Coordinates of C-alpha atoms and ligand atoms in Angstrom, one line a residue:
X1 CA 105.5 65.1 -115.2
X2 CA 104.7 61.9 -113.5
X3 CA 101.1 60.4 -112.8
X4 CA 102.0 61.4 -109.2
X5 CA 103.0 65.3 -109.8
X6 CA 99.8 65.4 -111.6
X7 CA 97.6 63.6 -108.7
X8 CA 99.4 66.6 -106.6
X9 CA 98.3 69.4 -108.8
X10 CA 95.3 68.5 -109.3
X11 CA 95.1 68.1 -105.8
X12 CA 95.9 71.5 -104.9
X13 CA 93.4 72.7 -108.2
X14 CA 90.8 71.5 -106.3
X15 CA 91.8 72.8 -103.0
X16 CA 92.1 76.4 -104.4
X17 CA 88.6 75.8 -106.2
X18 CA 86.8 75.1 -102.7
X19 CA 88.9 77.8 -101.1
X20 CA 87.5 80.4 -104.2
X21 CA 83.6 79.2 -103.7
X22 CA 83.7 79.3 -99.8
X23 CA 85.1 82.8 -100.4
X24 CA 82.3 83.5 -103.0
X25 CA 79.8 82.0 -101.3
X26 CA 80.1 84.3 -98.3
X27 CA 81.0 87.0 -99.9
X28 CA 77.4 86.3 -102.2
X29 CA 75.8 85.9 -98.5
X30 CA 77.3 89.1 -96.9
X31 CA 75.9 91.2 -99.9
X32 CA 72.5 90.1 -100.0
X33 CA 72.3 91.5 -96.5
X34 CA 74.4 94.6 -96.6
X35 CA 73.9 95.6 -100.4
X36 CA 70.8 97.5 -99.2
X37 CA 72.9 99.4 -97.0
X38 CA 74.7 101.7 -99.3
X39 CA 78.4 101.4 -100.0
X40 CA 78.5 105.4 -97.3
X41 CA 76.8 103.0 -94.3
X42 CA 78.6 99.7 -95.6
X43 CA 82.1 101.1 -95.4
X44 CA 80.8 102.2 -91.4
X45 CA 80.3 98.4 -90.3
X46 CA 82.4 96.6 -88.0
X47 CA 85.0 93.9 -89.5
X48 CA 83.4 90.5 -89.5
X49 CA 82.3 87.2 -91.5
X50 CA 78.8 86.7 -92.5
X51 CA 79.3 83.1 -92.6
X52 CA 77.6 80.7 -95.6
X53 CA 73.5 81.3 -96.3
X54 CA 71.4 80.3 -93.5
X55 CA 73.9 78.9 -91.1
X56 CA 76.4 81.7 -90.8
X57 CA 78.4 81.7 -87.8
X58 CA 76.3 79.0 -86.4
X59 CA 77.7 76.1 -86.7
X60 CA 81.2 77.6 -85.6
X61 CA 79.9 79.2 -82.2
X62 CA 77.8 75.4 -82.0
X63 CA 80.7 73.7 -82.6
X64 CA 83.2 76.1 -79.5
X65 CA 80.9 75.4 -77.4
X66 CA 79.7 71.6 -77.9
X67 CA 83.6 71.2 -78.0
X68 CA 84.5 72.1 -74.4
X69 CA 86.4 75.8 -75.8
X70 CA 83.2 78.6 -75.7
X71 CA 86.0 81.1 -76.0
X72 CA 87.6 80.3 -79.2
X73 CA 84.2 81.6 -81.0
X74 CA 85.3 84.8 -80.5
X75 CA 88.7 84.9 -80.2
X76 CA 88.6 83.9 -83.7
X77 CA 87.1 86.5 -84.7
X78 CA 89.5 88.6 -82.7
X79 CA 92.2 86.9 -84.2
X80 CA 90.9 87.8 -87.9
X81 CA 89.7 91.1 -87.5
X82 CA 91.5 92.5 -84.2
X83 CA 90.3 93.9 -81.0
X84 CA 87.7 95.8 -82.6
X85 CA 85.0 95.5 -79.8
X86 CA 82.3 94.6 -82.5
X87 CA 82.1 92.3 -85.1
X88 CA 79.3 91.8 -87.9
X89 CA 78.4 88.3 -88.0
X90 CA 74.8 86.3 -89.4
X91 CA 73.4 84.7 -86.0
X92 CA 70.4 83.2 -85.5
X93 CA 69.1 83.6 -88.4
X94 CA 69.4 87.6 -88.3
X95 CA 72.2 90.0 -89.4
X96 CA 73.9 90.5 -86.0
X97 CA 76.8 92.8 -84.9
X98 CA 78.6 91.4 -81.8
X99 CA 79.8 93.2 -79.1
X100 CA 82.4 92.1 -76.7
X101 CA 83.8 94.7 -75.0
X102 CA 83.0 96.7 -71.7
X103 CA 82.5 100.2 -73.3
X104 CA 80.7 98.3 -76.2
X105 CA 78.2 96.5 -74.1
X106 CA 77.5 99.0 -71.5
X107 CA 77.0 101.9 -74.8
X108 CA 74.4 99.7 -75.8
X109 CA 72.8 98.3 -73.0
X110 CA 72.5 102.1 -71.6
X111 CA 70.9 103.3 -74.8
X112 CA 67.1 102.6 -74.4
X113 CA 65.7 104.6 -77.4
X114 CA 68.2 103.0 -79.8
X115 CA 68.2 99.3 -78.9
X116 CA 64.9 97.3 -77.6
X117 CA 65.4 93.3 -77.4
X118 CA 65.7 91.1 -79.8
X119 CA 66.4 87.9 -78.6
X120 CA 66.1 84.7 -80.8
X121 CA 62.8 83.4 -82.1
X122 CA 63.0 80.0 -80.5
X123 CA 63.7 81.9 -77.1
X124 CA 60.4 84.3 -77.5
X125 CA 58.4 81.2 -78.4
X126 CA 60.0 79.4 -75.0
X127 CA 59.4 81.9 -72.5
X128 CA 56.6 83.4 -73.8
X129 CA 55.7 86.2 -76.5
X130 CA 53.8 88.1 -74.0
X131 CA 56.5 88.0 -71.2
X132 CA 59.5 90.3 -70.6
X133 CA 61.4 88.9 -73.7
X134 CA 59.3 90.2 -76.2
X135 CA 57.8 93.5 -74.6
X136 CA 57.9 97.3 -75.8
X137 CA 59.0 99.8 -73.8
X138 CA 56.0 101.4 -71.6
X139 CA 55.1 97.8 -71.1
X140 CA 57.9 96.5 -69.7
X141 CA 58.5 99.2 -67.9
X142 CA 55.2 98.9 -65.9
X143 CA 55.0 95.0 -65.5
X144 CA 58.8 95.8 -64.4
X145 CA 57.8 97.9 -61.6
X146 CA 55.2 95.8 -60.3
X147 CA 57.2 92.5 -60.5
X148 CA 60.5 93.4 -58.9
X149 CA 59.7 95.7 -56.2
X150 CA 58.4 93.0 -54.0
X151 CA 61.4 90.6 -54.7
X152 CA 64.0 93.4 -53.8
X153 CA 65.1 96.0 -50.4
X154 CA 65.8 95.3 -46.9
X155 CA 61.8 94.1 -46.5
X156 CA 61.4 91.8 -49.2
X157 CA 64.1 89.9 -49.1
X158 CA 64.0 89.9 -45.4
X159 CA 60.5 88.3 -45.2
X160 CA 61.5 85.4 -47.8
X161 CA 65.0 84.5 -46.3
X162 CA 63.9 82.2 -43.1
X163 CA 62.1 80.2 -45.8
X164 CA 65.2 80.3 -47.6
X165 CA 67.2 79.6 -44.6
X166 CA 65.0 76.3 -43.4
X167 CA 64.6 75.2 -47.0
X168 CA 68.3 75.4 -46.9
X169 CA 68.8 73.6 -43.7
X170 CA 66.5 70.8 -44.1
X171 CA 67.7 69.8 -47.8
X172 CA 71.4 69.4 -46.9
X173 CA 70.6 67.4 -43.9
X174 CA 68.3 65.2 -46.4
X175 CA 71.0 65.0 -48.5
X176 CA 73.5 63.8 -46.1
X177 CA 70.8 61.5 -44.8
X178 CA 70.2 59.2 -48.4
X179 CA 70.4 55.5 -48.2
X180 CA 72.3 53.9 -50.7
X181 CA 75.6 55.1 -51.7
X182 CA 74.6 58.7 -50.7
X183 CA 74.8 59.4 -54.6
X184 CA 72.9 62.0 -56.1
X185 CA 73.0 64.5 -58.7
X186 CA 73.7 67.4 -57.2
X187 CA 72.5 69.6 -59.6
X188 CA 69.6 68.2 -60.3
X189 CA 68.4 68.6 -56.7
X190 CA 69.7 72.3 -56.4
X191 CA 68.0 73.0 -58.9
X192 CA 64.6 71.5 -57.3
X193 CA 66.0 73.3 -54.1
X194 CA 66.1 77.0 -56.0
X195 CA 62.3 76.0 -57.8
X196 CA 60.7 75.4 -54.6
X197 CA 62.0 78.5 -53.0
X198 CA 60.7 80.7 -56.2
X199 CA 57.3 78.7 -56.5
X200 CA 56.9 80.0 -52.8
X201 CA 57.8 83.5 -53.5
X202 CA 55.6 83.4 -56.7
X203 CA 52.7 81.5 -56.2
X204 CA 52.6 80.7 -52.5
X205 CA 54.5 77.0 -53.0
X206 CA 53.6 73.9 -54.2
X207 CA 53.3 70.6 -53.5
X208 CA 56.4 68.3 -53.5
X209 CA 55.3 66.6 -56.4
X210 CA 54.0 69.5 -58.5
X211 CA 57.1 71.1 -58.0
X212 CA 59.2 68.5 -58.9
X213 CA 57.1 67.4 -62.2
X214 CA 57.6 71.5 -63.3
X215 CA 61.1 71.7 -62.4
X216 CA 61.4 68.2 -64.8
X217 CA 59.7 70.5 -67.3
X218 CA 61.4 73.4 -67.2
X219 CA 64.4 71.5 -67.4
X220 CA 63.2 70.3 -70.8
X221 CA 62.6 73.6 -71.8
X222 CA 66.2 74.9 -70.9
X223 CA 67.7 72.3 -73.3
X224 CA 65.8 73.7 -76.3
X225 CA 66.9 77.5 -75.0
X226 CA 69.8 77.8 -77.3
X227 CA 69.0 75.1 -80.2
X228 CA 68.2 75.8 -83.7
X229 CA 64.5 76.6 -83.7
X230 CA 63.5 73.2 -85.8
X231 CA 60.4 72.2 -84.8
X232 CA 60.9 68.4 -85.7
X233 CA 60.8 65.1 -83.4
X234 CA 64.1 64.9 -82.0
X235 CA 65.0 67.9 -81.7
X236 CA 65.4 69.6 -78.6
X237 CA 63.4 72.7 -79.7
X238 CA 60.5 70.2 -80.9
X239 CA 60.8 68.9 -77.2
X240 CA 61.2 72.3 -75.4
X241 CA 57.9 73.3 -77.3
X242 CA 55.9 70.5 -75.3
X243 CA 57.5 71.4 -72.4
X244 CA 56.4 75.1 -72.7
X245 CA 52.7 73.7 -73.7
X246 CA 52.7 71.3 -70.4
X247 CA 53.8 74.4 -68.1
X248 CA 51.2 77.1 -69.9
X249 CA 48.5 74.3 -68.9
X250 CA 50.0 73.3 -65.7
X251 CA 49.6 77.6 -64.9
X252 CA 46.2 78.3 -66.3
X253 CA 44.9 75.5 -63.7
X254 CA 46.7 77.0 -60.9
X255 CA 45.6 80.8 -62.4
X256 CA 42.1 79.3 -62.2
X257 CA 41.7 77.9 -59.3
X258 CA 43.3 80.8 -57.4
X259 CA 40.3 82.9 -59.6
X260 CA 37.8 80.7 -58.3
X261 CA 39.1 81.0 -55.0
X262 CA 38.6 84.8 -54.6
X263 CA 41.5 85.4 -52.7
X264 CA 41.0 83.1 -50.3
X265 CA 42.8 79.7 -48.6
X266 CA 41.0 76.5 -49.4
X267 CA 39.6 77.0 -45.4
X268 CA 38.3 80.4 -46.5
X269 CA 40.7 82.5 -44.6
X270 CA 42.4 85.8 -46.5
X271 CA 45.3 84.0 -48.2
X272 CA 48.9 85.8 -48.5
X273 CA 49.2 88.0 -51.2
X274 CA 51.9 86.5 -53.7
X275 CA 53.2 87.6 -57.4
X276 CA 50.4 85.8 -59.0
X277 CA 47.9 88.1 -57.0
X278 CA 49.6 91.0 -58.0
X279 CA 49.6 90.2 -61.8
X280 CA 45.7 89.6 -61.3
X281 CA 45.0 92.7 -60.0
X282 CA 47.2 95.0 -61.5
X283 CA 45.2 97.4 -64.0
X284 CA 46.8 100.2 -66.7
X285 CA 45.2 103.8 -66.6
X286 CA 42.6 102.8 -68.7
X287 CA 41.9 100.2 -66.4
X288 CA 42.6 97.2 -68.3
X289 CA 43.4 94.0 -66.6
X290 CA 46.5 91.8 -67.2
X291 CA 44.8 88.5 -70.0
X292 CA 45.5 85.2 -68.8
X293 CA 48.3 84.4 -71.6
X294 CA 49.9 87.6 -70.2
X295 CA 50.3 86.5 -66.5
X296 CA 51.2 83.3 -67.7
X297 CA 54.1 84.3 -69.8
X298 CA 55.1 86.3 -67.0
X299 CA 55.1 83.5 -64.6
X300 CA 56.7 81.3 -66.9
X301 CA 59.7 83.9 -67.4
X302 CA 60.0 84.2 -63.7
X303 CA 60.0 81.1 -62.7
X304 CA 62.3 80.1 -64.9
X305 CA 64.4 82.9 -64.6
X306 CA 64.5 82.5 -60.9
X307 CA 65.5 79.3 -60.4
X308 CA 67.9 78.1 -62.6
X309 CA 70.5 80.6 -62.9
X310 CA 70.6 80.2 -59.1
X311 CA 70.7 76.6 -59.0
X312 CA 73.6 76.3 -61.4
X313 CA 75.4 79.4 -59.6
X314 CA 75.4 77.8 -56.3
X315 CA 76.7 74.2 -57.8
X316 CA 79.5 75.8 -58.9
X317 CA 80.3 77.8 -56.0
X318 CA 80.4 74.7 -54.2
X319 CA 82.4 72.8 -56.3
X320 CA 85.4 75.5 -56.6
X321 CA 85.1 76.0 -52.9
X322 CA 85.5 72.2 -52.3
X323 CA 87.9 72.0 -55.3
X324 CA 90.3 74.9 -53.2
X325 CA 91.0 74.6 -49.5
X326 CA 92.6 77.6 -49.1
X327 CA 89.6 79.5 -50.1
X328 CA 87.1 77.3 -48.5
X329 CA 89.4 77.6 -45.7
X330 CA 88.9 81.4 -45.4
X331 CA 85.4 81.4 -46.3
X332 CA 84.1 79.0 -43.3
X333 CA 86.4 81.3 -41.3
X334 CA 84.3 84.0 -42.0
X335 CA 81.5 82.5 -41.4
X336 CA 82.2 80.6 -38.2
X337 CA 82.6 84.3 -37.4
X338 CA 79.3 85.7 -37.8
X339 CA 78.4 82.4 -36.2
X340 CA 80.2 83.4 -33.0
X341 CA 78.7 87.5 -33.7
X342 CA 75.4 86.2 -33.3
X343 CA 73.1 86.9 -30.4
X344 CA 72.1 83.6 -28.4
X345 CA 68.3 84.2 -28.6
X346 CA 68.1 84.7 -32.8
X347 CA 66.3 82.0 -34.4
X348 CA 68.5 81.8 -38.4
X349 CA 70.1 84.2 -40.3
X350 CA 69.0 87.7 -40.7
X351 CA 69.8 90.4 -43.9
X352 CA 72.4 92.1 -41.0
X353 CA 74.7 88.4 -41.0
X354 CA 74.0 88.1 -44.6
X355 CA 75.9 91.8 -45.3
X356 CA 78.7 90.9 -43.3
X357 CA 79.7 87.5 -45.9
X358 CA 82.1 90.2 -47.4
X359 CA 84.3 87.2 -48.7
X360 CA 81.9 85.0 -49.6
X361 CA 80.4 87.6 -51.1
X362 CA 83.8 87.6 -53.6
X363 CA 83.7 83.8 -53.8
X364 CA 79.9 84.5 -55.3
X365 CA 80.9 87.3 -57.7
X366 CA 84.2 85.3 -59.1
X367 CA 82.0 81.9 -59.8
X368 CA 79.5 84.4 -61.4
X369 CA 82.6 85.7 -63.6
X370 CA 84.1 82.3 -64.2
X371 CA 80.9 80.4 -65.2
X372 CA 79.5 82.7 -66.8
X373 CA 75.9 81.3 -66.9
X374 CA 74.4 84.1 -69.3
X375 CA 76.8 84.2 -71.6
X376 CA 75.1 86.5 -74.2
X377 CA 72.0 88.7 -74.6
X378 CA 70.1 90.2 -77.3
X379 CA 69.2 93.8 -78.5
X380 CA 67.7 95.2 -81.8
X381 CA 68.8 98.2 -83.4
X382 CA 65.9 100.3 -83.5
X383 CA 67.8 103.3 -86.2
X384 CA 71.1 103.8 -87.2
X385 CA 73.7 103.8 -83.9
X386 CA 77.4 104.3 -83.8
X387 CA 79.4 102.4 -81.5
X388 CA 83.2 102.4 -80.8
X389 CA 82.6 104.5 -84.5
X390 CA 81.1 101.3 -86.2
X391 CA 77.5 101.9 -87.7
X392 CA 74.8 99.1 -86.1
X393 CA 72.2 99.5 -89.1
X394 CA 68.5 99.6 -88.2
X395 CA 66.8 96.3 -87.4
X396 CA 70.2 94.8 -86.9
X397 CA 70.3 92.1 -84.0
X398 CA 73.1 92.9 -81.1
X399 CA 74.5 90.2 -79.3
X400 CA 76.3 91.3 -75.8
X401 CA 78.8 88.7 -75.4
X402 CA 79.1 89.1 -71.6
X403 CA 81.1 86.3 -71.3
X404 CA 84.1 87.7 -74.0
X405 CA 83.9 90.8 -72.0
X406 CA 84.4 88.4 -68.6
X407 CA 86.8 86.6 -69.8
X408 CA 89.2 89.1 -71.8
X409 CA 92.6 89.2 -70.3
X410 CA 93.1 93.4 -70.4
X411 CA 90.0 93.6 -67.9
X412 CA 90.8 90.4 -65.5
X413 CA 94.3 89.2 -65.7
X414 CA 94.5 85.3 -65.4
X415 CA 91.2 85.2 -66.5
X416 CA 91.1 81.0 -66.5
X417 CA 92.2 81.1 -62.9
X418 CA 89.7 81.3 -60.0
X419 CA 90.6 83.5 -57.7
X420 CA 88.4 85.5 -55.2
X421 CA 90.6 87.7 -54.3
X422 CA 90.3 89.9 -57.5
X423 CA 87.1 91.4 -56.0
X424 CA 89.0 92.9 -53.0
X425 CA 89.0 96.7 -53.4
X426 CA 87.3 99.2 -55.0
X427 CA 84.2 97.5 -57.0
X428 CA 84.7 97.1 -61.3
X429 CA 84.9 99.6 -63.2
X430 CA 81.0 100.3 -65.0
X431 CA 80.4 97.4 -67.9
X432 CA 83.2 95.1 -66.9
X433 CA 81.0 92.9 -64.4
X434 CA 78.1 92.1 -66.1
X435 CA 76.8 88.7 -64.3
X436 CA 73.5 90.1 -64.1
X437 CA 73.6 92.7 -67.6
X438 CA 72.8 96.5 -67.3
X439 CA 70.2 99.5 -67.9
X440 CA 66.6 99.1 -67.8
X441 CA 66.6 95.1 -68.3
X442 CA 69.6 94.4 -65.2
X443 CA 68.1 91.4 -63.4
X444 CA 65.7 92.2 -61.2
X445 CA 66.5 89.1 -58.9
X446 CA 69.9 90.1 -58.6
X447 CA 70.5 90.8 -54.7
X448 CA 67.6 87.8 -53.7
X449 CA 69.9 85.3 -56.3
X450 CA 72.9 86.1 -54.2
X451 CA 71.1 85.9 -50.7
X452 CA 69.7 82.0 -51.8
X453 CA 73.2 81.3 -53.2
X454 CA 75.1 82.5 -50.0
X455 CA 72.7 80.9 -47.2
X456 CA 73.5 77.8 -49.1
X457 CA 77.2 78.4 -49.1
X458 CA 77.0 79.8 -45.4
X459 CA 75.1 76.5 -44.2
X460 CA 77.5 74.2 -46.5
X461 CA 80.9 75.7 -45.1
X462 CA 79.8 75.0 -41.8
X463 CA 78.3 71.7 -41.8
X464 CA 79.2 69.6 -44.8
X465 CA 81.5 68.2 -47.9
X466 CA 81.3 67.4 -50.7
X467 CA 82.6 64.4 -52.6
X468 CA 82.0 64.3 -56.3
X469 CA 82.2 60.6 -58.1
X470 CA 83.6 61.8 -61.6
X471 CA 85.4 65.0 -60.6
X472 CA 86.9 65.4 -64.1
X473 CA 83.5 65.1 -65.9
X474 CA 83.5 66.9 -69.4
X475 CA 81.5 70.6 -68.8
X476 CA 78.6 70.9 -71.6
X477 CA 78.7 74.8 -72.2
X478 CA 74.5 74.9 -73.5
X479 CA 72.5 76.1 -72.8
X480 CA 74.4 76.6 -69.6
X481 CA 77.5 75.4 -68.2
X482 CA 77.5 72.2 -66.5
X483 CA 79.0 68.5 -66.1
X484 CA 77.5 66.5 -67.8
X485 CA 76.9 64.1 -65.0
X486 CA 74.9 67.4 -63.3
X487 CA 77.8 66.8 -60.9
X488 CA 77.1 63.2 -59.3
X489 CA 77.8 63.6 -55.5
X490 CA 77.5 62.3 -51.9
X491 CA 77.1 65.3 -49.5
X492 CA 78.5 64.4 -45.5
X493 CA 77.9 66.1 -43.0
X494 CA 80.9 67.1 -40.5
X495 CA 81.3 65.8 -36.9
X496 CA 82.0 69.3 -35.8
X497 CA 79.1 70.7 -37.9
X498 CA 77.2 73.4 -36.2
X499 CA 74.1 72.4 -37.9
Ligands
LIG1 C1 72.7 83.7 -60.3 C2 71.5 84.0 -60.7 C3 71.0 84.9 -61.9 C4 71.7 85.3 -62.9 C5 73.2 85.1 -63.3 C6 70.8 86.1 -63.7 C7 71.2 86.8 -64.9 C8 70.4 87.6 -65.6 C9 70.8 88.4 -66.7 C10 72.2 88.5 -67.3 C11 69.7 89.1 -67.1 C12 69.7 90.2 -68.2 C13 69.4 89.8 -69.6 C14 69.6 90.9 -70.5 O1 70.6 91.6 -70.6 O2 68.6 91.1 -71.2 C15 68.6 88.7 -66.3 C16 67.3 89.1 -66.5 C17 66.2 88.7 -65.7 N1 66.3 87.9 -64.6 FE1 68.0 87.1 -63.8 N2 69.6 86.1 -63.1 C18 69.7 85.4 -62.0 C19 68.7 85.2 -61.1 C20 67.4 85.6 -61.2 C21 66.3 85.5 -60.2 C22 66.5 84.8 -58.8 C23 65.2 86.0 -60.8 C24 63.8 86.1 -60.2 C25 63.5 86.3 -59.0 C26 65.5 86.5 -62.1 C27 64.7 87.1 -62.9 C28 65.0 87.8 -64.1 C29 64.1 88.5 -65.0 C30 62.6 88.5 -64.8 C31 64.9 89.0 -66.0 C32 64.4 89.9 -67.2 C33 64.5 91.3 -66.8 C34 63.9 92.3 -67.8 O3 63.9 92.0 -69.0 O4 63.5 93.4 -67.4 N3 66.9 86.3 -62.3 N4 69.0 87.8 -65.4

């Protein structure tokens, strides 16, 4: 054999030799955590790939979604191991099964004695470890109750949408209004637009510039939402931390002052009662009061929760309806219709308009669908559960990968295409739209996300356009979709706006 032939097998030794420890290594990591299982409940798990010690299948689902492909996480797994609806995976640091169908999400996410949450460490320590994310059952269900009823039904949204309206009205006339080059980044200021509309519901508003400091924050705190949790300068989780610390302070002065206060306006009049009132008062049968670190963490959930789902949601919207004339077409038709439906003496939209946006209302649903802004959510096993006849051990994470199940091809043909008209008829079929999840945990600011989100649209189609200055920008997939130039945009208004 020549030097060459031997420079080739000795080539290929070495490949089989990294192949062989890559196998062994995993196989060495999947036992560690199944061993303990039993070969009976072993045999019972889902198909899967535990991935090396400590990273698992993290670096893979880092690298589909830093890479501009999200999907191709799963579908390799689905390519490897088949449609099975679940796969077994090491996530986050935890043993995880992932589901990704309909009938496997929607099992789990109706099952409240078997699964509790269980989302990632760096997420509890974000939001808060006294806030929804982290909560047991009874109270959840009680800080639940008291938190969404006054953000949902005919009266509640009712009373908040003329200041969703106005705030609405004046910001895109700003917008078309800037100096300059008209230039701004569009998402960035929806996203200021969405904070100041919560802030009021919450907390009775805020000054321009307090809002627009803890909007900066929060922003910081998004970034370090789906990072590794290493707590190290320059890291986004190390930075996300700060942020948290800046908006717990920022909250205890506003908790105190509104303590000092007594429930009344700064000129001693009763002052409105707000979410933050309600948290302070609230008492459980034994008559213990809410802690400060607990109305905090609630507040900080809530206001994060409730803004910047929304904000993206509503850039998007706009963008494929600029992006499509067809559809934009048909959608300011519908609205130039209520327009024309409305009596002459009414003073902005009311809910009764608002029901009517039955197209819109698609052109919401499919960017809520094609976006897919929560992408996954977390459960814990709380015993042994069976599921599409796989075995989820106890104290096993679940990951509900709401975007696979948005995405998969046998539930919406053509899933890559946007197209509105997929909503018309019947609505989906239970677990196959889960924009907004399921069960005891299903957003609570579902119907008030789509009221801020369609006023906006309603107000854009009639009045303005929008003219992006990279429109091919790269999309950054975390922690939420979006270009990376937060969509760089001149808004103009239209010389037969209504507006
Ligand atoms: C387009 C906008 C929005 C989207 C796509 C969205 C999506 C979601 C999803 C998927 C969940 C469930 C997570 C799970 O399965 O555990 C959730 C929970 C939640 N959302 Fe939203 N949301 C939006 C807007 C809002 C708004 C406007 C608010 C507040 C007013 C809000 C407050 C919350 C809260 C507090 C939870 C936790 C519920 C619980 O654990 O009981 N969201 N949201």
């Amino acid at each position: 054999m020549g030097e060459g032939a031997w420079w080739a097998v000795a080539a290929v030794v070495a490949a089989l030799a990294v192949v062989a420890l890559d196998a062994a290594v995993r196989a060495a990591h999947a036992w560690y955590w199944t061993a303990s299982l039993g070969a009976g409940r072993r045999g019972r798990l889902p198909p899967g790939d535990m991935g090396w010690p400590l990273v698992g299948g993290m670096w893979a689902f880092l690298r589909a979604f830093k890479s501009g492909r999200p999907d191709s996480f799963i579908d390799s797994f689905a390519r490897r191991f088949g449609r099975a609806g679940l796969y077994r995976a090491f996530m986050f640091s935890s043993p995880t099964i992932m589901a990704t169908t309909p009938e496997a999400c929607k099992q789990v996410l109706m099952d409240d004695d078997a699964f509790v949450t269980g989302w990632p460490k760096a997420t509890v320590a974000l939001i808060g470890p006294k806030s929804f994310v982290n909560m047991g059952y009874d109270e959840h269900r009680r800080l639940r109750k008291l938190t969404a009823a006054p953000i949902n039904g005919f009266d509640a949204l009712t009373s908040y949408l003329g200041f969703i309206d106005d705030t609405v009205v004046t910001t895109l006339r700003g917008w078309s209004e800037r100096g300059g080059d008209g230039h701004f980044e569009f998402l960035t200021e929806l996203r200021r637009m969405t904070f100041r509309i919560i802030v009021q519901i919450f907390m009775g508003g805020a000054d321009e510039r307090t809002a627009a400091e803890l909007e900066r924050t929060y922003t910081e705190l998004n970034y370090g939402m789906r990072a590794m949790a290493i707590d190290l300068p320059g890291f986004a989780y190390h930075k996300a931390i700060r942020a948290r610390r800046r908006l717990v302070a920022a909250l205890q002065r506003v908790l105190d002052e509104r303590r000092a206060r007594g429930g009344k306006t700064a000129a001693g009049a009763a002052a409105p009662v707000d979410m933050m009132d309600r948290l302070i008062a609230v008492e459980d049968e034994g008559g213990r009061r809410l802690q400060d670190d607990e109305i905090i963490d609630v507040l900080v959930m809530y206001l994060n929760a409730g803004h910047e789902s929304s904000g993206h949601i509503t850039m998007w919207a706009t963008v494929f309806l600029q992006e499509n004339p067809e559809i934009l077409a048909k959608a300011k038709a519908e609205q130039e219709a209520i327009m024309r439906s409305i009596p002459p003496g009414q003073k902005g939209l009311t809910l009764r308009d608002f029901r009517k946006m039955a197209y819109l209302s698609q052109v919401v649903d499919e960017t809520l669908r094609f976006v897919n802004i929560s992408f996954v959510s977390f459960r814990q096993a709380t015993r042994d559960v069976f599921v599409n006849g796989y075995l989820i051990p106890k104290g096993w994470k679940v990951q509900l990968w709401y975007r696979s199940v948005h995405m998969d091809p046998q539930v919406y043909p053509d899933p890559k295409k946007f197209d509105p008209s997929r909503w018309e008829g019947p609505p989906p079929r239970a677990g196959t739209f889960l924009p907004f999840g399921l069960g005891t945990r299903l957003c609570p600011g579902n119907d008030l996300a789509k009221l801020e989100i369609s006023v906006f649209l309603h107000h854009f189609l009639l009045g303005y356009k929008l003219t992006r200055k990279n429109p091919n920008c790269r999309v950054r997939y975390l922690p939420h979709p979006r270009p990376v130039d937060n969509c760089l945009a001149k808004i103009t208004r239209l010389s037969s706006s209504h507006g």
